[in-house]
Backbone as numpy.savetxt, mean C-alpha at the origin, in Angstrom:
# Nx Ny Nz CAx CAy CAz Cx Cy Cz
23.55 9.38 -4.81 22.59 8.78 -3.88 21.65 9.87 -3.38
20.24 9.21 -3.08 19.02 10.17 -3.05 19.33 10.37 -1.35
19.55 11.79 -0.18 19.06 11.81 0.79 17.76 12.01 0.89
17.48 11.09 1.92 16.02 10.94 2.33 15.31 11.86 3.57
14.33 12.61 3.33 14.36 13.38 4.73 12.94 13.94 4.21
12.15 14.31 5.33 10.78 14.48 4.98 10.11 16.33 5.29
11.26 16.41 3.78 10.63 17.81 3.47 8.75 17.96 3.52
8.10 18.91 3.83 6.81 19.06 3.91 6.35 20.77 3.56
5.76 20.52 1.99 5.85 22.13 1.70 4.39 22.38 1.26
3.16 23.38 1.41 2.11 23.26 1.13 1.56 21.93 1.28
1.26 21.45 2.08 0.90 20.13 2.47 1.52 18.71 1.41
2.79 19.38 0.81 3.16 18.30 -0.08 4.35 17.34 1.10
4.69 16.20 0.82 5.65 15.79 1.72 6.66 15.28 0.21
7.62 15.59 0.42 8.89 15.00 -0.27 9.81 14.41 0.28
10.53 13.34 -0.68 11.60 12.52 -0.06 11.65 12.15 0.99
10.06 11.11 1.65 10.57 10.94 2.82 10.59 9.03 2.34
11.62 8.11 3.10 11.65 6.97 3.60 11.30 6.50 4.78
9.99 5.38 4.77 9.65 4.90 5.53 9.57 3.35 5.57
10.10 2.72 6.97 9.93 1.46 6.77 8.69 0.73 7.81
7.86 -0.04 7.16 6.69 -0.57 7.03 6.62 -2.27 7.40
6.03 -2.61 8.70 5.69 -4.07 9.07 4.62 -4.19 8.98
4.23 -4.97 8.11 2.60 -5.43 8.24 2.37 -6.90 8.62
3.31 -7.89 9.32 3.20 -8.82 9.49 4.70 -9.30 9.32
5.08 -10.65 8.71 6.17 -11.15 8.28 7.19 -10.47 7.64
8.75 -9.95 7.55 9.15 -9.16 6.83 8.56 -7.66 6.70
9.24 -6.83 5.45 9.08 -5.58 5.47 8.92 -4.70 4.49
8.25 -3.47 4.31 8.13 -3.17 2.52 9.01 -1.60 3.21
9.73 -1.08 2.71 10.74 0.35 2.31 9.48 0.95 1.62
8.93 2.26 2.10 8.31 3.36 1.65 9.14 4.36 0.84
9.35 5.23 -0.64 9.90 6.05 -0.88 9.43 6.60 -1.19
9.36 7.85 -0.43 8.11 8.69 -1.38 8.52 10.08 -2.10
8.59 9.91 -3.17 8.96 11.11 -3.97 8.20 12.48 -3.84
7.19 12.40 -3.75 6.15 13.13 -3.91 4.64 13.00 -3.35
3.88 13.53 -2.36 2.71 13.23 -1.73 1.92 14.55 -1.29
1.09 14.21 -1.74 0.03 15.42 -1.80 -1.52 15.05 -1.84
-1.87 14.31 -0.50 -3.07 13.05 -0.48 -4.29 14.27 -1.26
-4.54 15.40 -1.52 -5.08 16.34 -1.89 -5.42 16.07 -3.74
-4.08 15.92 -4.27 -4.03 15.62 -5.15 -3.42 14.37 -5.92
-2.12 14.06 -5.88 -1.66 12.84 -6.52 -0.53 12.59 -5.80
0.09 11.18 -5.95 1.65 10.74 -4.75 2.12 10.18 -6.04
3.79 10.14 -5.93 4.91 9.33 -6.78 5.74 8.55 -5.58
4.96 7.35 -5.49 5.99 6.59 -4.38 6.29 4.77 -5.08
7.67 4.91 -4.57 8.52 3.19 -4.65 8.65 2.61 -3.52
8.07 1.41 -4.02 7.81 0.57 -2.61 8.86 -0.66 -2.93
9.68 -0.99 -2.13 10.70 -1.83 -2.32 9.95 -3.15 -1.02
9.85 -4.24 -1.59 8.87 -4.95 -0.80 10.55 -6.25 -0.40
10.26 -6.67 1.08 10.93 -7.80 1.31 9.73 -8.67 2.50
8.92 -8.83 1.94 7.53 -9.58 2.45 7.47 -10.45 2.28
6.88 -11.14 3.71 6.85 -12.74 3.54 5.69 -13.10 3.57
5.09 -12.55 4.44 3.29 -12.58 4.36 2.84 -11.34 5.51
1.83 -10.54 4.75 1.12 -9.63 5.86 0.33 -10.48 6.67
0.47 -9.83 7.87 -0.69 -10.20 8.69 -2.46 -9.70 8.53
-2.78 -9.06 7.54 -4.02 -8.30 7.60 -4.03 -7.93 5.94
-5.15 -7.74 5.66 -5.70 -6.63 4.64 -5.68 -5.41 4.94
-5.60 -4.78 3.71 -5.98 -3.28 3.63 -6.85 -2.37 2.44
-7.07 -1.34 2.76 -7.90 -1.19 1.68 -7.05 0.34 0.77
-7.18 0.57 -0.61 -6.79 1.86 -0.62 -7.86 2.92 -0.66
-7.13 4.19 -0.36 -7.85 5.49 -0.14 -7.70 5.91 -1.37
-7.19 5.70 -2.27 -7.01 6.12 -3.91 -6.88 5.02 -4.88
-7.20 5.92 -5.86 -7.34 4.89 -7.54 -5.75 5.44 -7.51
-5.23 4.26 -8.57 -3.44 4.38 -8.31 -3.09 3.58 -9.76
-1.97 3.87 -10.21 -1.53 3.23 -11.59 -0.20 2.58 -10.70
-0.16 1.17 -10.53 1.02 0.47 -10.16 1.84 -0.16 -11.09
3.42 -0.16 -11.11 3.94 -1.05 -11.74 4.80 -1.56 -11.96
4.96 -2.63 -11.96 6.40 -3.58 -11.12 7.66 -3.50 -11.59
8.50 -2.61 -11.27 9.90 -2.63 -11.90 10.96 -3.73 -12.12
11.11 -4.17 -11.17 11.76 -5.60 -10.79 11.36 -6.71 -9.80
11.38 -8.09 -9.87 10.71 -9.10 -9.37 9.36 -9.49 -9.10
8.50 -9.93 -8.42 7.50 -10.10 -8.67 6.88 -10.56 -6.87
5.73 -10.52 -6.83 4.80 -10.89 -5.25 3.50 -12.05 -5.60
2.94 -12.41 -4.30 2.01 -13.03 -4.61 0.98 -11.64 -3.52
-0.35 -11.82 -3.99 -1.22 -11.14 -3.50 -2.53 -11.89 -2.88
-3.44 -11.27 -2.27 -5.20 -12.16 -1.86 -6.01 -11.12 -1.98
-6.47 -10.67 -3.11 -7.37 -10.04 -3.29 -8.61 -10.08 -2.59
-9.32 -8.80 -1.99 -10.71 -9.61 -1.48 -11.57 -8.70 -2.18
-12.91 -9.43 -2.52 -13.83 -9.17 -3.36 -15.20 -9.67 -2.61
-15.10 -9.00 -1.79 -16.67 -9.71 -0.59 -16.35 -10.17 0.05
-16.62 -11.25 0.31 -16.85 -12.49 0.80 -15.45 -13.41 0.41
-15.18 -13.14 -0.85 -14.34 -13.71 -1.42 -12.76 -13.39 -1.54
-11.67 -14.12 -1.19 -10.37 -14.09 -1.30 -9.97 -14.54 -2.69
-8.99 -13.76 -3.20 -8.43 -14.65 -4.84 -7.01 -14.22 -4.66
-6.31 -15.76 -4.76 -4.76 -15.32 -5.15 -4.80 -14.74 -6.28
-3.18 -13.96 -6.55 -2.96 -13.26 -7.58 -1.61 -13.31 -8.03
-0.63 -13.49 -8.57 0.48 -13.20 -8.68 0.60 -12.24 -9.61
1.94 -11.11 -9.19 1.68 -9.88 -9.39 3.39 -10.36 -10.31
3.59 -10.57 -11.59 5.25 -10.81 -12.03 5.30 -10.21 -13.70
4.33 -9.03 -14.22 4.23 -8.75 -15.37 5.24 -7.13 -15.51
6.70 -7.62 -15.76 7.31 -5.91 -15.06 7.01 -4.85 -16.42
6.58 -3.82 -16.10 6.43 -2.81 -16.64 5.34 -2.57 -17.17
4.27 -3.51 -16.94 2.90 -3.32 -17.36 1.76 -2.33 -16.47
1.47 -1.54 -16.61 0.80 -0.44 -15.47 -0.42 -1.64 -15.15
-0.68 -1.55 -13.82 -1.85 -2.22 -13.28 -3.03 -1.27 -12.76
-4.39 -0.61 -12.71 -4.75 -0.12 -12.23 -5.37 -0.92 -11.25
-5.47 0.83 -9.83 -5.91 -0.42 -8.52 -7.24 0.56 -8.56
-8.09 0.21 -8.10 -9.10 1.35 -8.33 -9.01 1.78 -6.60
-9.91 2.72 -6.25 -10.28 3.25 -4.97 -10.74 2.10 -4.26
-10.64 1.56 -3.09 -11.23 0.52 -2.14 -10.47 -0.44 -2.74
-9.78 -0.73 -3.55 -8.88 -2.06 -3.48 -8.43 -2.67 -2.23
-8.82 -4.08 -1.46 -8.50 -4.72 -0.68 -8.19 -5.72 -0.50
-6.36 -5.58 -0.49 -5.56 -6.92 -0.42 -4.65 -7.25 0.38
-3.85 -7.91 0.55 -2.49 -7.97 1.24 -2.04 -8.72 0.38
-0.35 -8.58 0.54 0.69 -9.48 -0.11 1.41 -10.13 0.82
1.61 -11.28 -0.15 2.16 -12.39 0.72 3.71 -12.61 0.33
4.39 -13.86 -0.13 5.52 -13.67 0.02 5.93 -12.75 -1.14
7.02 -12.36 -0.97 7.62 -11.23 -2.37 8.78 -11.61 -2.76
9.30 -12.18 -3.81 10.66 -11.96 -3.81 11.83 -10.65 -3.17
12.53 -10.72 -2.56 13.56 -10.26 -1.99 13.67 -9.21 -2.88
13.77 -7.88 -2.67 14.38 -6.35 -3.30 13.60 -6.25 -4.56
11.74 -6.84 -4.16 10.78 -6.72 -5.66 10.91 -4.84 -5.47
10.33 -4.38 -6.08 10.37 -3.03 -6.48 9.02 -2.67 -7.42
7.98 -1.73 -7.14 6.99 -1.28 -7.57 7.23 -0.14 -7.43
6.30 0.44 -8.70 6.12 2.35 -8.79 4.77 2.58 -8.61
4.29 3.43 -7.58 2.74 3.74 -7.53 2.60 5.00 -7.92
1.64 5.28 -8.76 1.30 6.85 -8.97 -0.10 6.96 -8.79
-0.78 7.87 -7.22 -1.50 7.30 -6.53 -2.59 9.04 -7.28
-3.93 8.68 -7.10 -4.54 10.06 -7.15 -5.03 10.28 -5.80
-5.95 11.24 -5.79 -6.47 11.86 -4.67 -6.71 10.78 -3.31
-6.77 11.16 -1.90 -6.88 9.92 -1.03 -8.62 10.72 -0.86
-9.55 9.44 -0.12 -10.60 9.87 0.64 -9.80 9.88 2.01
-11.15 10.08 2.58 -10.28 10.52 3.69 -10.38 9.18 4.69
-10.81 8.46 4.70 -10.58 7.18 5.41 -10.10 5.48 4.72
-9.72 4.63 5.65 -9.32 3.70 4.95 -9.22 2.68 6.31
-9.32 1.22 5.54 -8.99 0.27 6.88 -8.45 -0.89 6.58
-8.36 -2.06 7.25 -7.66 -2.96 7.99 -7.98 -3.98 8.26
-8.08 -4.89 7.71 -9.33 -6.11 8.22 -8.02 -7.03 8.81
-8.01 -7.42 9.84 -7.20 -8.78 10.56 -7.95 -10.06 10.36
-7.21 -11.03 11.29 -7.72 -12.47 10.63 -8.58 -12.78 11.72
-8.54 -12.08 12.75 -9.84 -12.60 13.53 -11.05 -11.52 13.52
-10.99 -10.97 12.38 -12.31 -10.26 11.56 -12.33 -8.77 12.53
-11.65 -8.21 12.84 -11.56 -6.89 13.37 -11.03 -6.08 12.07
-11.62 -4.86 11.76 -11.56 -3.86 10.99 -11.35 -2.64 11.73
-10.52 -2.15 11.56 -9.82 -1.09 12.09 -9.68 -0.16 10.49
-10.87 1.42 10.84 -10.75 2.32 10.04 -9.45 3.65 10.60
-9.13 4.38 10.07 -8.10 4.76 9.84 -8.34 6.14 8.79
-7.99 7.49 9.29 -7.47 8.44 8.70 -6.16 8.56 8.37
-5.97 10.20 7.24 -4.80 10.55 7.01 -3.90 10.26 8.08
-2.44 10.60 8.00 -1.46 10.19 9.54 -1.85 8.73 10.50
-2.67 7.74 10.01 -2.78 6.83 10.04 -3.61 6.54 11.54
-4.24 7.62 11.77 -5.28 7.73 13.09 -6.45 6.79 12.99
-6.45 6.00 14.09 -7.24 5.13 14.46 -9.12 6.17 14.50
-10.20 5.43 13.72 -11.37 6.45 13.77 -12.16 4.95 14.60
-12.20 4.00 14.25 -13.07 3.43 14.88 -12.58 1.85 14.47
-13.32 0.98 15.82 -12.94 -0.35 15.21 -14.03 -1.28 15.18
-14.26 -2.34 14.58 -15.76 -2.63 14.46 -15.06 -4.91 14.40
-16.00 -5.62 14.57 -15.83 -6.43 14.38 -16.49 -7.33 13.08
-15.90 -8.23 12.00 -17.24 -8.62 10.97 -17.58 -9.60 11.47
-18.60 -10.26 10.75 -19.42 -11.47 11.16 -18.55 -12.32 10.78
């Protein structure tokens, strides 16, 4: 069994576990390897029922589903698109600014992300249209409302 503990060496972080509410249920963070500088090796063990919010990523990332499967809401503008995410072992690329949330997940789904470089900001859209941007360590930079 892996101990989990959040070694931090040259700005790399290793082996740390984190657990994550974004709404309904919960996703397990594992992070093997993180180095927002350069590239992350993290497993996300999802038990999600539905997020409360979108998000966006700070990196282009190769995802890919080890076991079980999620539903997703892609947003593309203006526009929301379900997705179901149940193809295991097929790499998915997410590009930079990907903005989605997942909704329900099967119970102990399991994804591998292999993330590249982060920018340095990222955000949050809620359902009553507040966007909340966000640095590294997950620092609040500003919050804005959409139309």
């Amino acid at each position: 069994e892996v101990k989990w503990f959040n070694l931090k060496i040259l700005g790399t972080t290793f082996l740390k576990k984190t657990d994550v509410a974004l709404g309904e249920g919960s996703v397990t963070q594992y992070i093997i390897f993180e180095n927002k500088h350069l590239c992350s090796l993290i497993f996300y063990k999802w038990n999600t029922i539905k997020q409360s919010r979108s998000h966006s990523h700070a990196f282009s990332a190769i995802a890919i589903l080890l076991k079980g499967w999620y539903h997703e809401e892609v947003t593309f503008g203006e526009h929301k698109v379900p997705n179901l995410v149940n193809t295991p072992l097929w790499p998915r690329y997410l590009p930079k600014n990907y903005v989605h949330s997942v909704g329900y997940a099967r119970p102990n789904t399991v994804t591998m992300v292999l993330a590249g470089p982060w920018d340095k900001e990222w955000f949050e859209v809620f359902p009553d249209g507040t966007k909340k941007w966000y640095t590294w360590g997950r620092e609040l930079i500003k919050t804005e409302k959409e139309k």
